[in-house]
Coordinates of C-alpha atoms in Angstrom, one line a residue:
Chain Z
M1 CA 0.0 0.0 0.0
E2 CA 1.3 3.4 -0.9
K3 CA 2.2 5.5 2.1
K4 CA 0.1 8.5 3.1
L5 CA 0.7 12.1 4.3
I6 CA -0.5 14.1 7.2
G7 CA -1.1 17.9 6.8
V8 CA -1.5 20.3 9.7
D9 CA -2.5 23.9 9.2
L10 CA -2.0 25.6 12.6
G11 CA -3.9 28.9 13.2
G12 CA -4.7 31.0 16.2
T13 CA -8.1 29.4 16.9
T14 CA -7.8 25.9 15.5
A15 CA -5.4 23.5 13.9
K16 CA -6.8 21.9 10.8
I17 CA -5.5 18.3 10.3
A18 CA -5.9 16.0 7.4
I19 CA -4.8 12.6 6.2
L20 CA -4.0 12.6 2.4
T21 CA -2.9 10.3 -0.3
T22 CA 0.3 11.2 -2.2
D23 CA -1.9 12.4 -5.1
G24 CA -3.5 15.0 -2.9
T25 CA -6.9 13.4 -2.0
I26 CA -8.0 14.3 1.5
E27 CA -9.2 11.1 3.1
E28 CA -9.9 12.4 6.7
K29 CA -10.1 15.9 7.9
W30 CA -10.6 17.2 11.5
S31 CA -9.6 20.0 13.7
V32 CA -8.3 20.7 17.2
E33 CA -8.8 23.9 19.2
T34 CA -5.7 25.9 19.6
D35 CA -5.1 26.3 23.4
I36 CA -2.9 29.3 23.8
S37 CA -2.9 29.2 27.6
D38 CA 0.4 28.7 29.5
E39 CA 2.5 30.4 26.7
G40 CA 1.0 28.1 24.1
S41 CA 2.8 25.1 25.7
H42 CA -0.1 22.7 25.1
I43 CA -0.5 23.4 21.3
V44 CA 2.0 20.8 19.9
R45 CA 1.1 18.2 22.5
N46 CA -2.6 18.5 21.6
I47 CA -1.9 18.2 17.9
G48 CA 0.3 15.2 18.4
D49 CA -2.1 13.4 20.8
S50 CA -5.0 14.1 18.3
I51 CA -3.0 12.6 15.4
N52 CA -2.1 9.5 17.5
Q53 CA -5.7 9.0 18.6
K54 CA -7.0 9.4 15.0
L55 CA -4.5 6.8 13.7
K56 CA -5.6 4.4 16.5
D57 CA -9.3 4.9 15.7
L58 CA -8.6 4.3 12.0
Q59 CA -6.3 1.3 12.8
L60 CA -3.5 2.9 10.8
D61 CA 0.1 2.2 11.7
H62 CA 2.7 5.0 11.9
D63 CA 4.6 3.1 9.2
A64 CA 1.8 3.9 6.8
F65 CA 2.9 7.5 6.6
Y66 CA 5.8 9.4 5.0
G67 CA 5.5 12.0 7.7
I68 CA 3.8 15.2 8.8
G69 CA 3.9 18.6 7.1
M70 CA 2.8 21.6 9.1
G71 CA 2.1 25.3 8.4
T72 CA 2.6 27.6 11.3
P73 CA 2.5 31.4 12.0
G74 CA 5.7 33.0 13.2
T75 CA 9.3 32.9 12.1
I76 CA 10.7 29.5 11.3
N77 CA 14.3 28.4 11.7
Y78 CA 14.4 25.8 8.8
E79 CA 17.7 24.3 10.2
T80 CA 16.4 23.5 13.6
G81 CA 12.7 23.2 13.1
T82 CA 12.0 25.8 15.7
V83 CA 9.4 28.6 15.6
K84 CA 9.3 32.0 17.4
G85 CA 7.4 35.2 17.3
A86 CA 4.0 33.6 16.7
Y87 CA 2.2 36.1 18.9
N88 CA -1.3 34.8 18.1
L89 CA -0.2 31.4 19.6
N90 CA 1.5 33.1 22.6
W91 CA 4.8 31.7 21.2
A92 CA 7.0 34.7 22.0
K93 CA 10.0 32.4 22.9
E94 CA 11.5 29.8 20.6
Q95 CA 9.5 26.5 20.4
N96 CA 11.0 23.1 19.4
V97 CA 8.0 22.4 17.2
A98 CA 9.5 19.8 14.9
T99 CA 11.4 17.9 17.5
D100 CA 8.5 17.8 20.0
L101 CA 5.9 16.8 17.4
K102 CA 8.2 14.0 16.2
K103 CA 8.8 12.8 19.7
I104 CA 5.0 12.5 20.3
T105 CA 4.0 11.0 16.9
S106 CA 7.2 9.1 15.9
L107 CA 6.8 10.7 12.5
D108 CA 9.1 13.1 10.5
V109 CA 7.9 16.7 10.7
H110 CA 8.4 19.3 8.0
L111 CA 7.6 23.0 8.7
D112 CA 6.9 26.1 6.7
N113 CA 4.9 29.3 7.2
D114 CA 1.2 29.6 6.6
A115 CA 1.3 31.8 3.5
N116 CA 3.9 29.5 1.9
I117 CA 1.8 26.3 2.5
A118 CA -1.3 28.0 1.0
A119 CA 0.9 28.8 -2.1
V120 CA 2.0 25.2 -2.3
G121 CA -1.5 23.9 -1.8
E122 CA -3.0 26.0 -4.6
R123 CA 0.0 25.1 -6.8
W124 CA -0.4 21.4 -6.2
Q125 CA -4.2 20.9 -6.3
G126 CA -5.8 24.3 -6.9
A127 CA -5.5 27.2 -9.3
G128 CA -1.8 26.6 -9.9
E129 CA -2.4 23.5 -11.9
G130 CA 1.1 22.1 -11.3
S131 CA 2.9 25.1 -12.7
A132 CA 6.6 25.3 -12.1
N133 CA 6.3 28.9 -10.8
V134 CA 3.4 30.3 -8.7
F135 CA 3.0 33.5 -6.7
F136 CA 0.2 33.3 -4.1
V137 CA -1.2 36.6 -2.8
T138 CA -3.5 36.4 0.2
L139 CA -5.9 39.3 0.9
G140 CA -7.3 39.1 4.4
T141 CA -6.9 41.1 7.6
G142 CA -3.4 41.7 6.2
V143 CA -1.9 41.0 2.8
G144 CA 0.7 38.2 2.6
G145 CA 2.1 35.9 0.0
G146 CA 4.2 32.9 -0.8
I147 CA 6.4 32.0 -3.8
F148 CA 6.9 28.6 -5.4
A149 CA 9.7 28.7 -8.0
E150 CA 11.3 26.0 -10.0
G151 CA 10.1 23.3 -7.7
K152 CA 10.9 25.0 -4.4
I153 CA 9.4 27.3 -1.8
L154 CA 11.5 30.5 -1.7
H155 CA 12.3 31.7 1.8
G156 CA 14.9 34.4 1.3
A157 CA 17.6 35.5 3.7
K158 CA 15.3 35.8 6.8
G159 CA 12.2 34.0 5.7
A160 CA 10.6 37.2 4.4
A161 CA 10.3 36.2 0.7
G162 CA 6.8 36.7 -0.6
E163 CA 5.9 39.6 1.7
I164 CA 4.0 41.4 -1.1
G165 CA 1.9 43.2 1.5
H166 CA 4.8 45.5 2.4
I167 CA 5.9 46.5 -1.1
T168 CA 5.6 50.3 -1.4
V169 CA 2.9 51.1 -3.9
D170 CA 2.1 54.6 -2.8
T171 CA 5.1 56.9 -2.7
S172 CA 3.1 60.1 -2.3
K173 CA 3.1 62.3 0.8
E174 CA -0.5 61.2 1.6
A175 CA 0.4 57.5 1.7
Y176 CA -1.1 55.7 4.7
D177 CA 1.1 54.6 7.7
C178 CA 1.5 50.8 7.9
T179 CA 1.8 48.7 11.1
C180 CA 5.3 47.6 9.9
G181 CA 6.6 51.1 10.5
K182 CA 6.8 52.5 7.0
K183 CA 4.3 54.1 4.6
G184 CA 2.5 53.3 1.4
C185 CA 2.5 49.5 1.8
L186 CA 0.0 47.5 -0.4
E187 CA -1.5 46.2 2.9
T188 CA -2.6 49.7 3.9
I189 CA -4.9 49.8 0.8
A190 CA -5.8 46.2 -0.2
S191 CA -6.3 44.3 3.0
A192 CA -9.9 44.0 4.3
T193 CA -9.2 46.9 6.7
G194 CA -7.3 48.9 4.0
I195 CA -10.3 48.7 1.7
V196 CA -12.6 50.2 4.3
R197 CA -10.0 52.9 5.0
V198 CA -9.9 53.8 1.3
A199 CA -13.7 53.9 1.2
K200 CA -13.9 56.3 4.2
D201 CA -11.3 58.5 2.6
L202 CA -12.7 58.7 -0.8
A203 CA -16.2 59.3 0.6
K204 CA -15.1 62.7 2.0
S205 CA -14.7 64.3 -1.4
F206 CA -17.2 62.2 -3.2
E207 CA -20.0 64.4 -4.7
A208 CA -22.4 62.1 -6.6
D209 CA -25.2 60.0 -5.1
S210 CA -24.0 56.9 -3.3
K211 CA -25.6 54.5 -0.7
L212 CA -22.1 53.7 0.5
K213 CA -21.4 57.4 1.1
G214 CA -24.6 57.6 3.1
S215 CA -23.8 54.6 5.2
I216 CA -20.3 55.9 6.0
Q217 CA -21.6 59.4 6.9
Q218 CA -24.6 58.2 9.0
E219 CA -22.8 55.2 10.5
T220 CA -25.9 53.2 9.9
E221 CA -24.1 50.1 8.9
D222 CA -20.9 48.2 9.6
I223 CA -18.6 49.1 6.7
T224 CA -16.8 45.9 5.4
S225 CA -14.9 45.1 2.3
K226 CA -17.8 42.6 1.5
L227 CA -20.3 45.5 1.7
I228 CA -18.2 47.6 -0.6
F229 CA -18.0 44.9 -3.3
D230 CA -21.8 44.2 -2.9
L231 CA -22.6 47.8 -3.4
A232 CA -20.2 48.1 -6.4
A233 CA -22.2 45.2 -8.0
E234 CA -25.3 47.3 -7.5
D235 CA -23.7 50.2 -9.4
D236 CA -23.0 52.3 -6.4
A237 CA -20.7 55.0 -7.8
L238 CA -18.5 55.5 -4.8
A239 CA -18.2 51.7 -4.2
Q240 CA -17.1 51.3 -7.8
K241 CA -14.6 54.0 -7.4
V242 CA -13.2 52.3 -4.3
V243 CA -12.9 48.9 -6.1
D244 CA -11.2 50.6 -9.0
H245 CA -8.7 52.3 -6.7
I246 CA -7.7 49.2 -4.8
C247 CA -7.5 47.1 -8.0
F248 CA -5.2 49.7 -9.5
Y249 CA -2.7 49.1 -6.7
L250 CA -3.2 45.3 -6.8
G251 CA -2.7 45.4 -10.5
L252 CA 0.5 47.4 -10.0
A253 CA 1.7 44.9 -7.3
C254 CA 0.9 41.9 -9.6
S255 CA 2.8 43.6 -12.4
H256 CA 5.9 43.8 -10.2
I257 CA 5.5 40.1 -9.6
G258 CA 5.1 39.4 -13.3
N259 CA 7.9 41.6 -14.5
M260 CA 10.3 40.4 -11.9
L261 CA 9.5 36.6 -11.6
N262 CA 7.3 35.8 -14.7
P263 CA 5.4 33.0 -12.9
E264 CA 2.9 31.0 -14.9
K265 CA 0.3 31.9 -12.3
I266 CA -0.4 34.6 -9.8
I267 CA -3.2 33.3 -7.5
I268 CA -5.3 35.6 -5.3
G269 CA -6.7 34.0 -2.2
G270 CA -7.9 35.1 1.3
G271 CA -11.2 36.4 2.5
V272 CA -11.3 39.4 0.1
S273 CA -10.9 37.1 -2.9
A274 CA -14.5 35.9 -2.3
A275 CA -15.4 38.9 -4.5
G276 CA -14.3 36.8 -7.5
D277 CA -14.5 38.4 -10.9
A278 CA -15.5 41.8 -9.5
L279 CA -12.0 41.8 -8.1
L280 CA -10.1 39.8 -10.7
T281 CA -11.2 41.5 -13.9
P282 CA -10.1 45.1 -13.0
I283 CA -6.8 43.7 -11.5
Q284 CA -6.2 41.9 -14.8
D285 CA -6.9 45.1 -16.8
Y286 CA -4.4 47.1 -14.8
F287 CA -1.9 44.3 -14.8
E288 CA -1.9 43.9 -18.6
G289 CA -1.2 47.6 -19.0
M290 CA 1.9 47.4 -16.7
V291 CA 3.7 44.3 -17.8
F292 CA 5.9 43.9 -20.9
P293 CA 4.9 41.7 -23.8
A294 CA 6.6 38.4 -22.8
V295 CA 5.0 38.5 -19.4
R296 CA 1.6 39.5 -20.8
E297 CA 1.7 36.3 -22.9
S298 CA 2.9 33.9 -20.2
T299 CA 1.8 35.1 -16.7
S300 CA -1.9 34.9 -15.8
I301 CA -3.8 35.9 -12.7
S302 CA -6.6 33.8 -11.1
I303 CA -8.6 33.4 -7.9
A304 CA -7.7 30.6 -5.5
T305 CA -10.0 27.6 -5.7
L306 CA -9.2 25.5 -2.6
G307 CA -10.5 27.8 0.2
N308 CA -9.6 26.6 3.6
D309 CA -8.2 23.3 2.3
A310 CA -5.2 25.0 0.7
G311 CA -3.4 24.9 4.1
V312 CA -3.6 21.2 4.9
L313 CA -2.9 20.3 1.2
G314 CA 0.2 22.5 1.1
A315 CA 1.3 21.3 4.5
A316 CA 1.0 17.6 3.4
W317 CA 3.0 18.4 0.3
L318 CA 6.0 19.3 2.5
A319 CA 6.0 15.6 3.7
L320 CA 6.1 14.2 0.2
P321 CA 9.4 12.3 -0.4
S322 CA 11.6 14.2 -3.0
E323 CA 11.4 12.8 -6.5
Chain L
M1 CA 43.9 16.0 -11.9
E2 CA 40.6 17.8 -11.2
K3 CA 38.6 18.6 -14.3
K4 CA 38.3 22.2 -15.6
L5 CA 35.5 24.3 -16.9
I6 CA 35.1 26.5 -20.1
G7 CA 33.1 29.7 -19.9
V8 CA 31.8 31.6 -22.9
D9 CA 30.2 35.0 -22.7
L10 CA 28.8 35.8 -26.1
G11 CA 28.1 39.4 -27.0
G12 CA 27.4 41.4 -30.2
T13 CA 31.0 42.4 -30.8
T14 CA 33.1 39.6 -29.2
A15 CA 32.8 36.3 -27.4
K16 CA 34.9 36.2 -24.3
I17 CA 36.2 32.7 -23.5
A18 CA 38.0 31.4 -20.5
I19 CA 39.4 28.2 -19.0
L20 CA 38.7 28.0 -15.3
T21 CA 39.3 25.6 -12.3
T22 CA 36.2 24.4 -10.4
D23 CA 37.0 26.8 -7.7
G24 CA 36.6 29.8 -10.1
T25 CA 40.2 30.7 -10.9
I26 CA 40.6 31.9 -14.5
E27 CA 43.6 30.2 -16.0
E28 CA 43.3 31.3 -19.6
K29 CA 41.2 34.1 -21.1
W30 CA 40.9 35.2 -24.7
S31 CA 38.2 36.5 -27.1
V32 CA 36.9 35.9 -30.6
E33 CA 35.3 38.5 -32.8
T34 CA 31.5 38.0 -33.3
D35 CA 31.0 37.6 -37.0
I36 CA 27.3 38.4 -37.5
S37 CA 27.5 38.1 -41.4
D38 CA 25.4 35.4 -43.1
E39 CA 22.7 35.5 -40.4
G40 CA 25.2 34.9 -37.7
S41 CA 25.9 31.4 -39.0
H42 CA 29.6 31.6 -38.4
I43 CA 29.4 32.5 -34.7
V44 CA 29.1 29.1 -33.1
R45 CA 31.6 27.5 -35.5
N46 CA 34.2 30.3 -34.7
I47 CA 33.8 29.8 -31.0
G48 CA 34.1 26.0 -31.3
D49 CA 37.2 26.2 -33.5
S50 CA 38.8 28.7 -31.2
I51 CA 38.3 26.4 -28.2
N52 CA 39.6 23.4 -30.1
Q53 CA 42.7 25.4 -31.2
K54 CA 43.4 26.7 -27.7
L55 CA 43.1 23.2 -26.2
K56 CA 45.6 22.0 -28.8
D57 CA 48.0 24.8 -28.1
L58 CA 47.8 24.1 -24.4
Q59 CA 48.1 20.3 -25.0
L60 CA 44.9 19.8 -23.0
D61 CA 42.7 16.9 -23.8
H62 CA 38.9 17.3 -24.0
D63 CA 38.6 14.7 -21.2
A64 CA 40.2 17.3 -18.9
F65 CA 36.9 19.3 -18.9
Y66 CA 33.4 19.0 -17.4
G67 CA 32.0 21.0 -20.3
I68 CA 31.2 24.4 -21.6
G69 CA 28.9 27.0 -20.0
M70 CA 27.8 29.8 -22.3
G71 CA 25.8 33.0 -21.8
T72 CA 24.0 34.3 -24.8
P73 CA 21.6 37.1 -25.8
G74 CA 18.2 36.2 -27.1
T75 CA 15.5 33.8 -25.8
I76 CA 16.7 30.4 -24.8
N77 CA 14.7 27.2 -25.0
Y78 CA 16.2 25.3 -22.0
E79 CA 14.9 22.0 -23.1
T80 CA 16.4 22.0 -26.6
G81 CA 19.4 24.3 -26.1
T82 CA 18.2 26.5 -28.9
V83 CA 18.3 30.3 -29.1
K84 CA 16.2 32.8 -31.0
G85 CA 15.5 36.5 -31.2
A86 CA 19.1 37.5 -30.6
Y87 CA 18.9 40.4 -33.0
N88 CA 22.4 41.8 -32.2
L89 CA 23.8 38.5 -33.5
N90 CA 21.5 38.4 -36.6
W91 CA 19.9 35.3 -35.0
A92 CA 16.3 36.0 -35.9
K93 CA 15.6 32.3 -36.5
E94 CA 16.1 29.5 -34.1
Q95 CA 19.7 28.3 -33.7
N96 CA 20.9 24.9 -32.5
V97 CA 23.6 26.5 -30.3
A98 CA 24.1 23.7 -27.8
T99 CA 24.0 20.8 -30.2
D100 CA 26.2 22.6 -32.8
L101 CA 28.8 23.6 -30.2
K102 CA 28.9 20.1 -28.7
K103 CA 29.3 18.6 -32.2
I104 CA 32.4 20.8 -32.8
T105 CA 34.0 20.5 -29.4
S106 CA 32.8 17.1 -28.2
L107 CA 32.0 18.8 -24.9
D108 CA 28.7 19.1 -23.0
V109 CA 27.2 22.6 -23.5
H110 CA 25.0 24.5 -20.9
L111 CA 23.3 27.7 -21.9
D112 CA 21.7 30.6 -20.1
N113 CA 21.1 34.3 -20.8
D114 CA 23.7 37.0 -20.4
A115 CA 22.1 38.7 -17.4
N116 CA 21.6 35.4 -15.6
I117 CA 25.3 34.4 -16.0
A118 CA 26.4 37.7 -14.7
A119 CA 24.2 37.2 -11.7
V120 CA 25.7 33.7 -11.1
G121 CA 29.3 35.0 -11.7
E122 CA 28.9 37.7 -9.1
R123 CA 27.2 35.3 -6.7
W124 CA 29.9 32.7 -7.1
Q125 CA 33.1 34.8 -7.1
G126 CA 32.1 38.5 -6.7
A127 CA 29.9 40.7 -4.5
G128 CA 27.5 37.8 -3.8
E129 CA 29.9 36.0 -1.5
G130 CA 28.3 32.6 -2.0
S131 CA 24.9 33.8 -0.7
A132 CA 21.9 31.5 -1.3
N133 CA 19.8 34.3 -2.8
V134 CA 21.2 37.1 -5.1
F135 CA 19.4 39.6 -7.3
F136 CA 21.7 41.1 -9.9
V137 CA 20.7 44.4 -11.6
T138 CA 22.6 45.6 -14.6
L139 CA 22.6 49.3 -15.5
G140 CA 23.9 49.8 -19.0
T141 CA 22.3 50.8 -22.4
G142 CA 19.3 49.0 -21.0
V143 CA 18.4 47.8 -17.5
G144 CA 18.3 44.0 -16.9
G145 CA 18.7 41.5 -14.2
G146 CA 19.1 38.0 -13.1
I147 CA 17.9 36.0 -10.0
F148 CA 19.7 33.3 -8.2
A149 CA 17.5 31.8 -5.5
E150 CA 18.0 28.7 -3.3
G151 CA 20.7 27.4 -5.4
K152 CA 19.1 27.9 -8.8
I153 CA 18.8 30.5 -11.6
L154 CA 15.1 31.5 -11.8
H155 CA 13.8 31.6 -15.4
G156 CA 10.0 32.0 -15.0
A157 CA 7.4 30.8 -17.5
K158 CA 9.0 32.3 -20.6
G159 CA 12.5 33.1 -19.5
A160 CA 11.5 36.6 -18.4
A161 CA 12.3 36.3 -14.7
G162 CA 14.6 39.1 -13.5
E163 CA 13.5 41.7 -16.0
I164 CA 13.6 44.5 -13.4
G165 CA 14.1 47.0 -16.2
H166 CA 10.5 46.8 -17.1
I167 CA 8.8 47.1 -13.7
T168 CA 6.6 50.2 -13.7
V169 CA 8.1 52.7 -11.3
D170 CA 6.4 55.8 -12.7
T171 CA 2.6 55.6 -12.9
S172 CA 2.0 59.3 -13.6
K173 CA 0.7 60.6 -16.9
E174 CA 4.1 62.2 -17.6
A175 CA 5.9 58.8 -17.5
Y176 CA 8.3 58.1 -20.4
D177 CA 7.4 55.7 -23.2
C178 CA 9.6 52.5 -23.2
T179 CA 10.8 50.6 -26.2
C180 CA 8.9 47.6 -24.8
G181 CA 5.6 49.3 -25.7
K182 CA 4.5 50.4 -22.2
K183 CA 5.2 53.4 -20.0
G184 CA 7.1 54.3 -16.8
C185 CA 9.6 51.4 -16.9
L186 CA 12.7 51.6 -14.7
E187 CA 14.8 51.4 -17.9
T188 CA 13.4 54.7 -19.2
I189 CA 14.9 56.5 -16.1
A190 CA 17.9 54.5 -14.9
S191 CA 19.6 53.2 -18.0
A192 CA 22.6 55.2 -19.4
T193 CA 20.2 56.8 -22.0
G194 CA 17.4 57.2 -19.4
I195 CA 19.7 59.2 -17.1
V196 CA 20.6 61.6 -19.9
R197 CA 16.9 61.9 -20.7
V198 CA 16.1 62.8 -17.1
A199 CA 18.9 65.4 -17.1
K200 CA 17.6 67.1 -20.2
D201 CA 14.1 67.1 -18.8
L202 CA 15.0 68.5 -15.4
A203 CA 17.2 71.1 -17.0
K204 CA 14.2 72.8 -18.6
S205 CA 12.8 74.0 -15.3
F206 CA 16.0 74.3 -13.4
E207 CA 16.7 77.8 -12.2
A208 CA 19.9 77.8 -10.2
D209 CA 23.5 77.9 -11.5
S210 CA 24.7 74.7 -13.1
K211 CA 27.4 73.7 -15.5
L212 CA 25.3 70.7 -16.6
K213 CA 22.4 73.0 -17.5
G214 CA 24.8 75.1 -19.6
S215 CA 26.2 72.1 -21.4
I216 CA 22.7 70.8 -22.2
Q217 CA 21.4 74.2 -23.4
Q218 CA 24.5 75.1 -25.5
E219 CA 25.1 71.6 -26.7
T220 CA 28.8 72.2 -26.0
E221 CA 29.5 68.7 -24.7
D222 CA 28.2 65.2 -25.3
I223 CA 25.9 64.5 -22.3
T224 CA 26.6 61.1 -20.8
S225 CA 25.6 59.4 -17.5
K226 CA 29.4 59.5 -16.6
L227 CA 29.5 63.3 -17.1
I228 CA 26.4 63.7 -14.9
F229 CA 28.0 61.7 -12.1
D230 CA 31.3 63.6 -12.5
L231 CA 29.5 66.9 -12.3
A232 CA 27.5 65.8 -9.3
A233 CA 30.8 65.0 -7.5
E234 CA 31.8 68.6 -8.3
D235 CA 28.7 69.8 -6.5
D236 CA 26.8 70.8 -9.7
A237 CA 23.3 71.4 -8.3
L238 CA 21.4 70.1 -11.4
A239 CA 23.6 67.0 -11.7
Q240 CA 23.0 66.2 -8.0
K241 CA 19.2 66.6 -8.6
V242 CA 19.4 64.2 -11.5
V243 CA 21.4 61.6 -9.5
D244 CA 18.9 61.9 -6.6
H245 CA 16.0 61.5 -9.0
I246 CA 17.3 58.3 -10.6
C247 CA 18.4 56.9 -7.2
F248 CA 14.9 57.3 -5.8
Y249 CA 13.5 55.1 -8.6
L250 CA 16.4 52.6 -8.2
G251 CA 15.8 52.5 -4.5
L252 CA 12.1 51.9 -5.1
A253 CA 12.9 49.0 -7.5
C254 CA 15.4 47.5 -5.1
S255 CA 12.8 47.8 -2.3
H256 CA 10.4 45.7 -4.4
I257 CA 13.2 43.1 -4.8
G258 CA 13.8 43.2 -1.1
N259 CA 10.2 43.0 0.1
M260 CA 9.3 40.3 -2.5
L261 CA 12.4 38.1 -2.5
N262 CA 14.4 39.0 0.6
P263 CA 17.8 38.1 -1.0
E264 CA 21.0 38.3 1.0
K265 CA 22.4 40.6 -1.7
I266 CA 21.2 42.9 -4.4
I267 CA 24.2 43.6 -6.7
I268 CA 24.3 46.5 -9.1
G269 CA 26.6 46.1 -12.1
G270 CA 26.8 47.4 -15.7
G271 CA 28.5 50.5 -17.0
V272 CA 26.5 53.0 -14.9
S273 CA 27.7 51.1 -11.7
A274 CA 31.2 52.6 -12.3
A275 CA 29.8 55.6 -10.4
G276 CA 30.3 53.5 -7.2
D277 CA 29.3 55.0 -3.9
A278 CA 27.9 58.1 -5.5
L279 CA 25.2 55.8 -6.9
L280 CA 25.1 53.2 -4.1
T281 CA 24.7 55.5 -1.1
P282 CA 21.5 57.3 -2.2
I283 CA 20.0 54.0 -3.5
Q284 CA 20.6 52.5 0.0
D285 CA 19.0 55.5 1.7
Y286 CA 15.8 55.3 -0.4
F287 CA 15.8 51.5 -0.1
E288 CA 16.0 51.5 3.7
G289 CA 13.0 53.8 3.9
M290 CA 10.9 51.5 1.7
V291 CA 11.6 48.0 3.0
F292 CA 10.0 46.5 6.2
P293 CA 12.2 45.7 9.2
A294 CA 13.1 42.0 8.5
V295 CA 14.3 43.0 5.0
R296 CA 16.2 46.1 6.3
E297 CA 18.1 43.7 8.6
S298 CA 18.9 41.0 6.1
T299 CA 19.0 42.3 2.5
S300 CA 21.9 44.5 1.5
I301 CA 22.9 46.3 -1.7
S302 CA 26.4 46.5 -3.2
I303 CA 28.2 47.3 -6.4
A304 CA 29.4 44.4 -8.6
T305 CA 33.1 43.6 -8.2
L306 CA 34.0 41.4 -11.2
G307 CA 33.5 43.8 -14.1
N308 CA 33.8 42.0 -17.5
D309 CA 34.8 38.7 -15.9
A310 CA 31.3 38.1 -14.4
G311 CA 30.1 36.7 -17.6
V312 CA 32.8 34.0 -18.2
L313 CA 32.7 33.1 -14.5
G314 CA 28.9 32.6 -14.4
A315 CA 29.0 30.8 -17.7
A316 CA 31.6 28.4 -16.4
W317 CA 29.5 27.8 -13.3
L318 CA 26.8 26.4 -15.5
A319 CA 29.2 23.5 -16.4
L320 CA 30.0 22.6 -12.8
P321 CA 28.7 19.1 -12.0
S322 CA 25.8 19.2 -9.5
E323 CA 26.8 18.5 -6.0

């Protein structure tokens, strides 16, 4: 029998866990609550115990697995398999994640960060279609990204490769301040919170009729990026202006990815990507105007297709034996 | 005796050829004129004959070599070892470069493009100091680049990875048209010709005293990027304004490289890089203001150190057996 893979996608509220075949079929999927008490010291133990229990329930031997792949927040030391600075897990200090999980499960453990495993998952089983080069952009509370190039995840000197959220897209004096300490980052405009900020700003000087403008001024409704895309679909003039504004900057950022890396696919995921074509089409239009011909012909942009499964799939891929 | 390497750096006027040890020491170096007559059909033959003759003169057997690495202009098909669209060689049609050169020399032939081999050369023996991740930017008649990441040259979907010259750095209506068909490319500002264009433009509205302004208005001198850096060093106010202007855009482009790829080193080469610290220091200042903290601490910028040898060194590296 061909060996299987275990994928773990660790987040601040739950860890999603799955058992997969080597061709990427999810056979079992469950989750464990992330217990961040006692400086997050129970997290790895709970995941390991849950995997052991599931294998017992399914009467599967540990020998039936190549190993565990796991995506985690924080900064990973790829040599030692340790993680630090994962503040949403209360992991301020260095954690021996790989060693501890291996000790509990007797399985090899491979780590990478959460944006990178989503990139790999989409590349393996989703919108990336097995392309050699994929750049994944995630638009959520923040803006992040991961790069898969020539068969490898790119990490960079300090694990910061793929951090598209902090490229400077607005160099004007009016650029917004970012939480990273600098100004004009893509994240200040194109994250879920950035989109709302742009809407409130553009509303101030917007003269025409707009339901969105009314909602913002009268504070009648909670303004979210979803509401803005919904109103844009109903031809609200301000909402359309906001969508056009953020898609210009996303198109610019994607053009930098295209001109610099020429991946087969740029994949846009995260909560904001639920807007689908209303987001994708204007990004593509701006992108095509800002890339040179060879890139226009060979790099395309699409919306992620795997949703929440991207994480466990990409994590499991880490445990695949090298070809 | 340890086997040796042959590196070939093919350009529009000459092909530079070298014999190197596997630790990157150049033992012999010579060049052959590039004969572009008859649709460039003599080029590969001349290089092959010259290598054969040199090996005969040095009484070196073909068995003493791992193979030939060669950098070439044009678009390379890495599967077939063919090259097309190298217009400065009169190679409009597809050329069987690898097969033909192997037939003449009985040595294995590995191809890559000229910007990529310069990147690899600097990474191997120059300013890259063996870093795992290096982005090489060449500032010459045009602006090009090459990427070395996690032990590999990145090519992208259509060989266009590294084309930093065509990222859109100026999104204003006044952005210059680029030869690639779009507007606002880095190359329109930071190439040798771009720098002169910026100087002529800024001169129009420049009010203060400036020798550069006089030279431009009276057409007394040939305006070159070298002259502009020389005058900036002599405190010419317009020349300093031009240097600051182009370094802002180069700093912005380098910040995109840093935030997206987080290489250990960004290396600036090509003719314009002869300006040294006068170019490097203002680029570093703008760069540091536009990258987020993890990149500021781990990605640095420096000037290339190998000059014309980067090409043959990087080419020879292609012929190194994999570890």
